[in-house]
PDB file of C-alpha atoms in Angstrom:
ATOM      1  CA  MET J   1      13.916   9.862  20.129  1.00 44.00           C
ATOM      2  CA  THR J   2      14.863   7.350  17.448  1.00 44.00           C
ATOM      3  CA  LEU J   3      13.100   4.546  15.585  1.00 50.00           C
ATOM      4  CA  ARG J   4      15.187   2.149  13.488  1.00 51.00           C
ATOM      5  CA  LEU J   5      13.748  -0.582  11.239  1.00 49.00           C
ATOM      6  CA  TYR J   6      16.232  -2.833   9.456  1.00 47.00           C
ATOM      7  CA  ASP J   7      16.679  -6.095   7.561  1.00 54.00           C
ATOM      8  CA  GLU J   8      19.365  -8.058   9.394  1.00 53.00           C
ATOM      9  CA  LYS J   9      19.696 -10.653   6.600  1.00 57.00           C
ATOM     10  CA  ILE J  10      21.073  -8.160   4.087  1.00 51.00           C
ATOM     11  CA  GLY J  11      22.283  -5.581   6.610  1.00 54.00           C
ATOM     12  CA  GLN J  12      20.091  -2.799   5.210  1.00 56.00           C
ATOM     13  CA  THR J  13      18.363  -0.102   7.263  1.00 53.00           C
ATOM     14  CA  LEU J  14      14.894   0.542   5.828  1.00 53.00           C
ATOM     15  CA  ILE J  15      13.740   3.322   8.142  1.00 51.00           C
ATOM     16  CA  GLU J  16      15.712   5.375  10.649  1.00 54.00           C
ATOM     17  CA  LYS J  17      13.986   8.435  12.021  1.00 50.00           C
ATOM     18  CA  GLU J  18      14.923  10.984  14.624  1.00 52.00           C
ATOM     19  CA  TYR J  19      11.714  12.296  16.112  1.00 47.00           C
ATOM     20  CA  PRO J  20      12.202  15.787  17.579  1.00 45.00           C
ATOM     21  CA  ASP J  21      11.479  16.482  21.244  1.00 45.00           C
ATOM     22  CA  THR J  22       8.506  18.561  20.095  1.00 39.00           C
ATOM     23  CA  PHE J  23       6.952  15.232  19.084  1.00 41.00           C
ATOM     24  CA  PHE J  24       5.722  15.089  22.670  1.00 40.00           C
ATOM     25  CA  LEU J  25       5.168  18.809  23.204  1.00 40.00           C
ATOM     26  CA  ASN J  26       2.097  20.922  22.559  1.00 42.00           C
ATOM     27  CA  ASP J  27       3.649  23.285  20.010  1.00 43.00           C
ATOM     28  CA  GLY J  28       0.636  23.499  17.690  1.00 53.00           C
ATOM     29  CA  ASP J  29       2.421  22.284  14.533  1.00 73.00           C
ATOM     30  CA  ILE J  30       1.524  19.321  12.334  1.00 86.00           C
ATOM     31  CA  ARG J  31       4.250  17.298  10.642  1.00 88.00           C
ATOM     32  CA  GLU J  32       3.505  14.759   7.928  1.00 90.00           C
ATOM     33  CA  CYS J  33       5.550  12.354   5.857  1.00 88.00           C
ATOM     34  CA  ILE J  34       4.912   9.324   3.642  1.00 89.00           C
ATOM     35  CA  THR J  35       7.347   6.402   3.401  1.00 85.00           C
ATOM     36  CA  TYR J  36       7.030   4.129   0.361  1.00 84.00           C
ATOM     37  CA  LEU J  37       7.848   0.413   0.365  1.00 78.00           C
ATOM     38  CA  LYS J  38       9.811  -0.643  -2.717  1.00 77.00           C
ATOM     39  CA  PRO J  39      10.901  -3.957  -4.312  1.00 77.00           C
ATOM     40  CA  PRO J  40      12.114  -6.516  -3.426  1.00 73.00           C
ATOM     41  CA  TYR J  41       9.931  -6.219  -0.324  1.00 74.00           C
ATOM     42  CA  GLY J  42       6.699  -5.222  -2.042  1.00 79.00           C
ATOM     43  CA  SER J  43       4.802  -2.005  -2.645  1.00 86.00           C
ATOM     44  CA  GLY J  44       2.720   0.419  -0.615  1.00 89.00           C
ATOM     45  CA  PHE J  45       2.994   3.348   1.749  1.00 90.00           C
ATOM     46  CA  TYR J  46       3.060   4.368   5.411  1.00 90.00           C
ATOM     47  CA  HIS J  47       1.672   7.838   6.187  1.00 93.00           C
ATOM     48  CA  GLU J  48       2.697   9.571   9.429  1.00 91.00           C
ATOM     49  CA  ILE J  49       1.128  12.623  11.081  1.00 93.00           C
ATOM     50  CA  CYS J  50       2.703  14.185  14.181  1.00 90.00           C
ATOM     51  CA  PHE J  51       1.362  16.915  16.434  1.00 90.00           C
ATOM     52  CA  GLY J  52       1.572  17.642  20.156  1.00 86.00           C
ATOM     53  CA  SER J  53       1.511  14.395  22.108  1.00 87.00           C
ATOM     54  CA  VAL J  54       0.100  12.384  19.215  1.00 92.00           C
ATOM     55  CA  HIS J  55       1.715  10.397  16.399  1.00 93.00           C
ATOM     56  CA  ILE J  56      -0.624   8.795  13.840  1.00 96.00           C
ATOM     57  CA  GLY J  57       0.656   6.247  11.354  1.00 94.00           C
ATOM     58  CA  PHE J  58      -1.323   4.264   8.813  1.00 96.00           C
ATOM     59  CA  GLY J  59      -0.413   2.250   5.762  1.00 93.00           C
ATOM     60  CA  ASN J  60      -1.513  -0.103   3.038  1.00 92.00           C
ATOM     61  CA  ILE J  61       1.195  -2.504   1.896  1.00 87.00           C
ATOM     62  CA  SER J  62       1.336  -5.437  -0.533  1.00 88.00           C
ATOM     63  CA  LEU J  63       4.126  -7.873   0.290  1.00 81.00           C
ATOM     64  CA  ALA J  64       5.943 -10.102  -2.170  1.00 78.00           C
ATOM     65  CA  HIS J  65       6.553 -12.652   0.617  1.00 78.00           C
ATOM     66  CA  LYS J  66       6.764 -12.910   4.389  1.00 78.00           C
ATOM     67  CA  LEU J  67       8.809 -10.020   5.706  1.00 76.00           C
ATOM     68  CA  LEU J  68      11.034 -10.271   8.795  1.00 76.00           C
ATOM     69  CA  LEU J  69      12.392  -6.993  10.148  1.00 75.00           C
ATOM     70  CA  TYR J  70      14.253  -5.961  13.273  1.00 76.00           C
ATOM     71  CA  PHE J  71      13.433  -2.809  15.192  1.00 77.00           C
ATOM     72  CA  GLU J  72      14.866  -0.578  17.917  1.00 77.00           C
ATOM     73  CA  THR J  73      13.328   2.369  19.767  1.00 78.00           C
ATOM     74  CA  ASP J  74      14.689   4.521  22.553  1.00 78.00           C
ATOM     75  CA  PHE J  75      11.460   6.117  23.837  1.00 81.00           C
ATOM     76  CA  ASP J  76       8.262   5.253  25.716  1.00 88.00           C
ATOM     77  CA  SER J  77       4.900   5.218  23.991  1.00 91.00           C
ATOM     78  CA  VAL J  78       1.313   4.064  24.427  1.00 95.00           C
ATOM     79  CA  GLU J  79       0.072   2.691  21.112  1.00 94.00           C
ATOM     80  CA  MET J  80      -3.543   2.331  20.014  1.00 97.00           C
ATOM     81  CA  HIS J  81      -3.066  -0.467  17.490  1.00 97.00           C
ATOM     82  CA  PHE J  82      -5.562  -1.480  14.771  1.00 97.00           C
ATOM     83  CA  THR J  83      -4.856  -4.245  12.270  1.00 95.00           C
ATOM     84  CA  LEU J  84      -7.430  -3.813   9.526  1.00 93.00           C
ATOM     85  CA  HIS J  85      -6.059  -6.574   7.310  1.00 90.00           C
ATOM     86  CA  GLY J  86      -3.174  -9.026   7.387  1.00 89.00           C
ATOM     87  CA  LYS J  87      -1.093 -10.682  10.098  1.00 89.00           C
ATOM     88  CA  SER J  88       1.911  -9.511  12.085  1.00 88.00           C
ATOM     89  CA  SER J  89       3.956 -10.801  15.020  1.00 88.00           C
ATOM     90  CA  ALA J  90       6.431  -8.998  17.253  1.00 85.00           C
ATOM     91  CA  ILE J  91       8.993 -10.573  19.557  1.00 83.00           C
ATOM     92  CA  SER J  92      10.795  -8.385  22.066  1.00 81.00           C
ATOM     93  CA  GLU J  93      12.742  -8.949  25.254  1.00 76.00           C
ATOM     94  CA  ASN J  94      10.316  -6.489  26.887  1.00 73.00           C
ATOM     95  CA  PHE J  95       7.388  -8.919  26.492  1.00 75.00           C
ATOM     96  CA  GLN J  96       7.155 -12.423  27.885  1.00 69.00           C
ATOM     97  CA  LYS J  97       5.297 -13.685  24.815  1.00 74.00           C
ATOM     98  CA  THR J  98       4.997 -13.037  21.100  1.00 85.00           C
ATOM     99  CA  VAL J  99       2.475 -10.296  20.351  1.00 89.00           C
ATOM    100  CA  SER J 100       0.522 -11.255  17.221  1.00 91.00           C
ATOM    101  CA  PHE J 101      -2.280  -9.395  15.460  1.00 93.00           C
ATOM    102  CA  GLU J 102      -4.657 -10.682  12.785  1.00 90.00           C
ATOM    103  CA  SER J 103      -7.219  -8.933  10.604  1.00 90.00           C
ATOM    104  CA  TYR J 104      -9.905  -6.871  12.409  1.00 92.00           C
ATOM    105  CA  GLN J 105      -8.127  -6.830  15.795  1.00 94.00           C
ATOM    106  CA  HIS J 106      -7.122  -3.981  18.098  1.00 96.00           C
ATOM    107  CA  ASN J 107      -5.464  -3.429  21.470  1.00 96.00           C
ATOM    108  CA  ILE J 108      -3.525  -0.795  23.415  1.00 97.00           C
ATOM    109  CA  ILE J 109       0.187  -1.395  23.999  1.00 94.00           C
ATOM    110  CA  TYR J 110       2.630   0.268  26.358  1.00 94.00           C
ATOM    111  CA  ALA J 111       6.159  -0.003  24.935  1.00 89.00           C
ATOM    112  CA  HIS J 112       9.324   0.982  26.831  1.00 87.00           C
ATOM    113  CA  HIS J 113      12.577   1.158  24.841  1.00 81.00           C
ATOM    114  CA  MET J 114      11.729  -1.712  22.506  1.00 78.00           C
ATOM    115  CA  ARG J 115      14.178  -3.975  20.710  1.00 78.00           C
ATOM    116  CA  GLY J 116      13.207  -7.093  18.783  1.00 79.00           C
ATOM    117  CA  LYS J 117      11.881  -8.414  15.495  1.00 81.00           C
ATOM    118  CA  MET J 118       8.617  -8.242  13.567  1.00 80.00           C
ATOM    119  CA  GLU J 119       7.202 -10.600  10.968  1.00 82.00           C
ATOM    120  CA  PHE J 120       4.544  -9.469   8.497  1.00 80.00           C
ATOM    121  CA  ASP J 121       2.490 -12.196   6.825  1.00 78.00           C
ATOM    122  CA  GLY J 122      -0.122 -11.715   4.139  1.00 67.00           C
ATOM    123  CA  SER J 123      -0.130 -10.306   0.648  1.00 74.00           C
ATOM    124  CA  ASP J 124      -2.021  -7.209   1.794  1.00 85.00           C
ATOM    125  CA  MET J 125      -1.330  -5.412   5.070  1.00 88.00           C
ATOM    126  CA  LYS J 126      -3.473  -2.522   6.263  1.00 92.00           C
ATOM    127  CA  LEU J 127      -3.035  -1.009   9.696  1.00 93.00           C
ATOM    128  CA  LEU J 128      -3.375   2.157  11.741  1.00 97.00           C
ATOM    129  CA  GLU J 129      -1.361   2.994  14.855  1.00 96.00           C
ATOM    130  CA  ILE J 130      -1.736   5.981  17.153  1.00 96.00           C
ATOM    131  CA  ASN J 131       1.138   6.596  19.557  1.00 93.00           C
ATOM    132  CA  LEU J 132       0.554   8.794  22.579  1.00 94.00           C
ATOM    133  CA  ALA J 133       2.980  10.133  25.171  1.00 91.00           C
ATOM    134  CA  PRO J 134       2.405   8.054  28.360  1.00 92.00           C
ATOM    135  CA  GLU J 135       1.745  11.063  30.605  1.00 90.00           C
ATOM    136  CA  PHE J 136      -0.718  12.422  28.062  1.00 90.00           C
ATOM    137  CA  PHE J 137      -2.479   9.041  27.786  1.00 93.00           C
ATOM    138  CA  LYS J 138      -2.854   8.603  31.553  1.00 90.00           C
ATOM    139  CA  LYS J 139      -5.065  11.703  31.688  1.00 89.00           C
ATOM    140  CA  PHE J 140      -7.729   9.752  29.793  1.00 90.00           C
ATOM    141  CA  LEU J 141      -7.447   6.524  31.806  1.00 90.00           C
ATOM    142  CA  PRO J 142     -10.470   6.039  34.103  1.00 87.00           C
ATOM    143  CA  GLU J 143     -10.024   5.402  37.828  1.00 84.00           C
ATOM    144  CA  ASN J 144     -11.466   2.544  39.892  1.00 78.00           C
ATOM    145  CA  SER J 145     -10.938  -0.232  37.365  1.00 83.00           C
ATOM    146  CA  GLU J 146      -8.601  -3.141  38.014  1.00 86.00           C
ATOM    147  CA  LEU J 147      -7.743  -3.473  34.327  1.00 88.00           C
ATOM    148  CA  PHE J 148      -6.893   0.217  33.921  1.00 91.00           C
ATOM    149  CA  ASP J 149      -5.086   0.374  37.278  1.00 91.00           C
ATOM    150  CA  ILE J 150      -2.807  -2.498  36.248  1.00 91.00           C
ATOM    151  CA  PHE J 151      -1.988  -0.753  32.971  1.00 93.00           C
ATOM    152  CA  ARG J 152      -1.348   2.577  34.735  1.00 92.00           C
ATOM    153  CA  THR J 153       1.032   0.864  37.179  1.00 93.00           C
ATOM    154  CA  ALA J 154       2.867  -0.820  34.284  1.00 92.00           C
ATOM    155  CA  ILE J 155       3.458   2.589  32.682  1.00 93.00           C
ATOM    156  CA  GLU J 156       4.747   4.056  35.944  1.00 93.00           C
ATOM    157  CA  ASP J 157       7.043   1.046  36.460  1.00 92.00           C
ATOM    158  CA  GLN J 158       8.125   1.092  32.794  1.00 91.00           C
ATOM    159  CA  ASN J 159       6.991  -2.505  32.212  1.00 91.00           C
ATOM    160  CA  SER J 160       5.904  -3.045  28.607  1.00 90.00           C
ATOM    161  CA  CYS J 161       2.501  -4.727  28.370  1.00 90.00           C
ATOM    162  CA  LEU J 162      -0.873  -5.015  26.619  1.00 92.00           C
ATOM    163  CA  MET J 163      -3.988  -3.299  27.955  1.00 93.00           C
ATOM    164  CA  ALA J 164      -6.128  -6.425  27.389  1.00 91.00           C
ATOM    165  CA  PRO J 165      -4.670  -9.942  27.540  1.00 87.00           C
ATOM    166  CA  ASP J 166      -6.691 -10.864  24.440  1.00 88.00           C
ATOM    167  CA  HIS J 167      -7.150  -8.616  21.418  1.00 92.00           C
ATOM    168  CA  HIS J 168     -10.626  -7.298  20.697  1.00 92.00           C
ATOM    169  CA  ARG J 169     -12.498  -7.021  17.408  1.00 91.00           C
ATOM    170  CA  ILE J 170     -12.721  -3.640  15.678  1.00 93.00           C
ATOM    171  CA  SER J 171     -16.311  -2.419  15.944  1.00 91.00           C
ATOM    172  CA  LEU J 172     -18.288  -0.667  13.226  1.00 90.00           C
ATOM    173  CA  GLU J 173     -18.039   2.657  15.089  1.00 92.00           C
ATOM    174  CA  MET J 174     -14.260   2.244  15.229  1.00 95.00           C
ATOM    175  CA  TYR J 175     -14.101   1.519  11.496  1.00 94.00           C
ATOM    176  CA  GLN J 176     -15.969   4.719  10.745  1.00 91.00           C
ATOM    177  CA  ILE J 177     -13.534   6.801  12.810  1.00 96.00           C
ATOM    178  CA  LEU J 178     -10.504   5.023  11.349  1.00 96.00           C
ATOM    179  CA  ASN J 179     -11.740   5.875   7.860  1.00 93.00           C
ATOM    180  CA  ASP J 180     -12.323   9.497   8.921  1.00 94.00           C
ATOM    181  CA  ILE J 181      -8.724   9.738  10.154  1.00 97.00           C
ATOM    182  CA  MET J 182      -7.185   8.134   7.068  1.00 95.00           C
ATOM    183  CA  ASN J 183      -9.270  10.240   4.659  1.00 92.00           C
ATOM    184  CA  CYS J 184      -9.008  13.599   6.439  1.00 92.00           C
ATOM    185  CA  GLU J 185      -8.324  16.351   3.894  1.00 87.00           C
ATOM    186  CA  ARG J 186      -8.356  19.355   6.235  1.00 89.00           C
ATOM    187  CA  LYS J 187      -5.204  21.429   6.572  1.00 88.00           C
ATOM    188  CA  GLY J 188      -3.199  23.072   9.341  1.00 88.00           C
ATOM    189  CA  THR J 189      -4.947  23.955  12.602  1.00 90.00           C
ATOM    190  CA  PHE J 190      -8.306  22.655  11.389  1.00 92.00           C
ATOM    191  CA  LYS J 191      -6.767  19.262  10.640  1.00 93.00           C
ATOM    192  CA  ARG J 192      -5.209  19.103  14.076  1.00 93.00           C
ATOM    193  CA  ILE J 193      -8.484  19.974  15.836  1.00 94.00           C
ATOM    194  CA  TYR J 194     -10.328  17.372  13.747  1.00 95.00           C
ATOM    195  CA  LEU J 195      -7.782  14.602  14.331  1.00 96.00           C
ATOM    196  CA  GLU J 196      -7.521  15.315  18.067  1.00 94.00           C
ATOM    197  CA  ALA J 197     -11.286  14.899  18.347  1.00 96.00           C
ATOM    198  CA  LYS J 198     -11.230  11.650  16.338  1.00 96.00           C
ATOM    199  CA  VAL J 199      -8.346  10.189  18.379  1.00 96.00           C
ATOM    200  CA  SER J 200     -10.194  10.973  21.623  1.00 95.00           C
ATOM    201  CA  GLU J 201     -13.389   9.393  20.273  1.00 96.00           C
ATOM    202  CA  LEU J 202     -11.507   6.295  19.126  1.00 97.00           C
ATOM    203  CA  LEU J 203      -9.776   5.940  22.490  1.00 96.00           C
ATOM    204  CA  LEU J 204     -13.166   6.250  24.217  1.00 95.00           C
ATOM    205  CA  LEU J 205     -14.522   3.335  22.167  1.00 95.00           C
ATOM    206  CA  GLN J 206     -11.474   1.193  22.933  1.00 95.00           C
ATOM    207  CA  LEU J 207     -11.622   1.841  26.671  1.00 94.00           C
ATOM    208  CA  GLU J 208     -15.380   1.213  26.768  1.00 92.00           C
ATOM    209  CA  GLN J 209     -14.956  -2.101  24.972  1.00 91.00           C
ATOM    210  CA  PHE J 210     -12.167  -3.189  27.313  1.00 91.00           C
ATOM    211  CA  PHE J 211     -14.227  -2.147  30.353  1.00 87.00           C
ATOM    212  CA  LYS J 212     -17.250  -4.168  29.230  1.00 81.00           C
ATOM    213  CA  ASN J 213     -14.968  -7.082  28.341  1.00 68.00           C
ATOM    214  CA  GLU J 214     -17.206 -10.136  28.605  1.00 45.00           C
ATOM    215  CA  SER J 215     -20.347  -8.424  27.291  1.00 45.00           C
ATOM    216  CA  SER J 216     -18.455  -7.221  24.214  1.00 48.00           C
ATOM    217  CA  LYS J 217     -17.359 -10.700  23.182  1.00 55.00           C
ATOM    218  CA  SER J 218     -19.185 -12.273  20.277  1.00 60.00           C
ATOM    219  CA  SER J 219     -21.081 -15.538  20.742  1.00 68.00           C
ATOM    220  CA  LEU J 220     -20.058 -16.544  17.203  1.00 77.00           C
ATOM    221  CA  ILE J 221     -17.323 -19.073  16.667  1.00 81.00           C
ATOM    222  CA  LYS J 222     -14.203 -17.493  15.178  1.00 79.00           C
ATOM    223  CA  ARG J 223     -14.726 -19.082  11.742  1.00 86.00           C
ATOM    224  CA  ASP J 224     -18.198 -17.525  11.410  1.00 88.00           C
ATOM    225  CA  GLU J 225     -17.010 -14.200  12.826  1.00 85.00           C
ATOM    226  CA  ASP J 226     -14.239 -14.072  10.227  1.00 87.00           C
ATOM    227  CA  LYS J 227     -16.861 -14.602   7.520  1.00 90.00           C
ATOM    228  CA  ILE J 228     -18.935 -11.699   8.866  1.00 91.00           C
ATOM    229  CA  TYR J 229     -15.905  -9.405   8.624  1.00 89.00           C
ATOM    230  CA  ALA J 230     -15.099 -10.719   5.143  1.00 90.00           C
ATOM    231  CA  ILE J 231     -18.669  -9.913   4.067  1.00 92.00           C
ATOM    232  CA  ARG J 232     -18.275  -6.397   5.431  1.00 90.00           C
ATOM    233  CA  ASP J 233     -15.081  -5.979   3.379  1.00 89.00           C
ATOM    234  CA  TYR J 234     -16.854  -7.288   0.284  1.00 91.00           C
ATOM    235  CA  ILE J 235     -19.639  -4.719   0.722  1.00 91.00           C
ATOM    236  CA  LEU J 236     -17.137  -1.880   1.075  1.00 89.00           C
ATOM    237  CA  HIS J 237     -15.473  -2.843  -2.200  1.00 88.00           C
ATOM    238  CA  ASN J 238     -18.739  -3.515  -4.071  1.00 90.00           C
ATOM    239  CA  LEU J 239     -21.078  -0.723  -3.054  1.00 87.00           C
ATOM    240  CA  HIS J 240     -22.575  -0.576  -6.545  1.00 86.00           C
ATOM    241  CA  GLN J 241     -23.634  -4.230  -6.520  1.00 85.00           C
ATOM    242  CA  THR J 242     -27.062  -5.609  -5.616  1.00 83.00           C
ATOM    243  CA  CYS J 243     -27.087  -8.944  -3.833  1.00 85.00           C
ATOM    244  CA  SER J 244     -29.635 -10.906  -1.781  1.00 89.00           C
ATOM    245  CA  LEU J 245     -28.814 -12.100   1.731  1.00 91.00           C
ATOM    246  CA  ILE J 246     -28.914 -15.713   0.555  1.00 92.00           C
ATOM    247  CA  ASP J 247     -26.491 -15.052  -2.313  1.00 91.00           C
ATOM    248  CA  LEU J 248     -24.212 -13.060  -0.041  1.00 92.00           C
ATOM    249  CA  ALA J 249     -24.215 -15.773   2.622  1.00 92.00           C
ATOM    250  CA  HIS J 250     -23.522 -18.549   0.099  1.00 92.00           C
ATOM    251  CA  ARG J 251     -20.706 -16.548  -1.478  1.00 92.00           C
ATOM    252  CA  PHE J 252     -18.843 -16.733   1.841  1.00 92.00           C
ATOM    253  CA  GLY J 253     -19.822 -20.245   2.887  1.00 92.00           C
ATOM    254  CA  THR J 254     -22.443 -19.454   5.517  1.00 92.00           C
ATOM    255  CA  ASN J 255     -26.245 -19.291   5.709  1.00 92.00           C
ATOM    256  CA  GLU J 256     -28.782 -16.481   5.845  1.00 91.00           C
ATOM    257  CA  PHE J 257     -29.597 -16.959   9.545  1.00 91.00           C
ATOM    258  CA  THR J 258     -25.945 -16.833  10.643  1.00 91.00           C
ATOM    259  CA  LEU J 259     -25.319 -13.818   8.425  1.00 91.00           C
ATOM    260  CA  LYS J 260     -28.294 -11.824   9.739  1.00 91.00           C
ATOM    261  CA  LYS J 261     -27.689 -12.716  13.405  1.00 90.00           C
ATOM    262  CA  GLY J 262     -23.909 -12.410  13.224  1.00 90.00           C
ATOM    263  CA  PHE J 263     -23.812  -9.109  11.347  1.00 90.00           C
ATOM    264  CA  LYS J 264     -26.245  -7.518  13.804  1.00 89.00           C
ATOM    265  CA  GLU J 265     -24.286  -8.877  16.775  1.00 85.00           C
ATOM    266  CA  VAL J 266     -20.859  -7.790  15.514  1.00 84.00           C
ATOM    267  CA  PHE J 267     -21.745  -4.429  13.927  1.00 86.00           C
ATOM    268  CA  GLY J 268     -24.995  -3.440  15.658  1.00 84.00           C
ATOM    269  CA  THR J 269     -26.949  -2.995  12.417  1.00 90.00           C
ATOM    270  CA  THR J 270     -28.420  -5.050   9.579  1.00 92.00           C
ATOM    271  CA  VAL J 271     -26.524  -5.954   6.424  1.00 92.00           C
ATOM    272  CA  PHE J 272     -28.644  -3.734   4.202  1.00 91.00           C
ATOM    273  CA  ASN J 273     -28.685  -0.779   6.622  1.00 91.00           C
ATOM    274  CA  PHE J 274     -24.894  -0.936   6.679  1.00 91.00           C
ATOM    275  CA  TRP J 275     -24.751  -1.284   2.897  1.00 91.00           C
ATOM    276  CA  ASN J 276     -27.087   1.678   2.352  1.00 91.00           C
ATOM    277  CA  ASP J 277     -25.473   3.927   4.983  1.00 90.00           C
ATOM    278  CA  THR J 278     -21.994   3.264   3.597  1.00 91.00           C
ATOM    279  CA  LYS J 279     -23.224   3.894   0.056  1.00 91.00           C
ATOM    280  CA  MET J 280     -24.806   7.213   1.050  1.00 91.00           C
ATOM    281  CA  ASP J 281     -21.699   8.286   3.004  1.00 89.00           C
ATOM    282  CA  GLN J 282     -19.567   7.621  -0.071  1.00 89.00           C
ATOM    283  CA  ALA J 283     -22.053   9.469  -2.283  1.00 90.00           C
ATOM    284  CA  LYS J 284     -21.958  12.470   0.046  1.00 89.00           C
ATOM    285  CA  ARG J 285     -18.163  12.511  -0.077  1.00 86.00           C
ATOM    286  CA  LEU J 286     -18.230  12.434  -3.874  1.00 88.00           C
ATOM    287  CA  LEU J 287     -20.797  15.237  -3.977  1.00 89.00           C
ATOM    288  CA  LEU J 288     -18.643  17.439  -1.757  1.00 85.00           C
ATOM    289  CA  GLU J 289     -15.541  16.721  -3.841  1.00 83.00           C
ATOM    290  CA  GLY J 290     -17.401  17.988  -6.904  1.00 78.00           C
ATOM    291  CA  SER J 291     -15.512  15.986  -9.541  1.00 80.00           C
ATOM    292  CA  LEU J 292     -18.579  13.941 -10.647  1.00 87.00           C
ATOM    293  CA  ASN J 293     -22.106  15.060 -11.450  1.00 90.00           C
ATOM    294  CA  ILE J 294     -25.151  13.637  -9.676  1.00 90.00           C
ATOM    295  CA  SER J 295     -25.980  11.227 -12.495  1.00 91.00           C
ATOM    296  CA  GLU J 296     -22.424   9.835 -12.480  1.00 91.00           C
ATOM    297  CA  ILE J 297     -22.492   9.404  -8.690  1.00 92.00           C
ATOM    298  CA  SER J 298     -25.873   7.691  -8.922  1.00 91.00           C
ATOM    299  CA  ASP J 299     -24.458   5.270 -11.477  1.00 90.00           C
ATOM    300  CA  ARG J 300     -21.342   4.623  -9.390  1.00 90.00           C
ATOM    301  CA  MET J 301     -23.554   3.760  -6.395  1.00 90.00           C
ATOM    302  CA  GLY J 302     -25.426   1.203  -8.496  1.00 90.00           C
ATOM    303  CA  TYR J 303     -28.665   3.096  -9.146  1.00 90.00           C
ATOM    304  CA  LYS J 304     -30.181   2.725 -12.618  1.00 87.00           C
ATOM    305  CA  ASN J 305     -32.328   5.825 -12.112  1.00 89.00           C
ATOM    306  CA  PRO J 306     -30.886   9.058 -10.591  1.00 89.00           C
ATOM    307  CA  ARG J 307     -34.308   9.834  -9.117  1.00 90.00           C
ATOM    308  CA  HIS J 308     -34.139   6.664  -7.038  1.00 91.00           C
ATOM    309  CA  PHE J 309     -30.686   7.720  -5.840  1.00 90.00           C
ATOM    310  CA  SER J 310     -31.960  11.195  -4.905  1.00 91.00           C
ATOM    311  CA  ALA J 311     -34.874   9.686  -2.968  1.00 91.00           C
ATOM    312  CA  ALA J 312     -32.535   7.345  -1.034  1.00 90.00           C
ATOM    313  CA  PHE J 313     -30.140  10.211  -0.335  1.00 90.00           C
ATOM    314  CA  LYS J 314     -32.962  12.390   1.004  1.00 90.00           C
ATOM    315  CA  ARG J 315     -34.166   9.587   3.304  1.00 90.00           C
ATOM    316  CA  LYS J 316     -30.651   9.405   4.762  1.00 89.00           C
ATOM    317  CA  TYR J 317     -29.767  13.113   5.048  1.00 88.00           C
ATOM    318  CA  ASN J 318     -33.171  14.819   4.760  1.00 89.00           C
ATOM    319  CA  VAL J 319     -31.884  16.877   1.828  1.00 89.00           C
ATOM    320  CA  ILE J 320     -31.610  16.224  -1.908  1.00 89.00           C
ATOM    321  CA  PRO J 321     -28.121  15.742  -3.451  1.00 89.00           C
ATOM    322  CA  SER J 322     -28.161  19.037  -5.378  1.00 86.00           C
ATOM    323  CA  LYS J 323     -28.624  20.979  -2.114  1.00 84.00           C
ATOM    324  CA  ILE J 324     -25.593  19.267  -0.596  1.00 78.00           C
ATOM    325  CA  ARG J 325     -23.490  20.308  -3.594  1.00 70.00           C
ATOM    326  CA  ASN J 326     -24.762  23.882  -3.488  1.00 64.00           C
TER     327      ASN J 326
END
């Protein structure tokens, strides 16, 4: 099975990989590789993990300009696609329309022997893709659903298609699992067991969201929904900051009511619960890594007094930070 990615303008092949047949077999091994993007295209990486019937790929890329690439594949795959940031479009003779993804969107794609071109737009691209062997994927597909039956038939007839006609928004639960996958530091068999569980959990959330369909759609207009996701990104990159709801709303051109209502609707929690939970999760990770002491972690999380940090940590995990480290 071969994947080829090339720049037709200058006649240069960027990636050409021969995936072994064991890519789709349950042989118990894990294979990993990292491909780096270099000038003149930009900078960044794409990390691939292969085992059994699963291929995970995720990357973070900064582009110097819009990038147009051509691609060819000679195998079938079901792809769980998540665009965390940036824009991309794919045109292929297998699809009747251009398939475009924007920030915070996901879908499931069945691709049969693809050939076409892709355009990446945006200075920063961040995505995660999980490719599954079609026969392996069908084991997880529920019965007695028109949507899932149509997708199952498309796989059997080898007709490339999308699971949902419209992309869905990545939920908070999905984000948490995506981060777990990208930051997994386990090795060997333990890593495989962990990632298999996370892939199954992520697929469950996707299928549930597709099944609910109408009830999962936000009542917010797209402009306000984009602001809610931008606020979430700001929090993730500024965990140490303290900011009122009014200041946070005004920073992104919205109001306190829309922020409170929209954040709860999109992510199922309040702004400050999300901020605190994310902060404590990061603190726990730093404690387990052991490279910083408790006072340094407290300072990094924005606490002026380590005792206040310890009290907040205990409320979250019912144990003080020093016990976690020990």
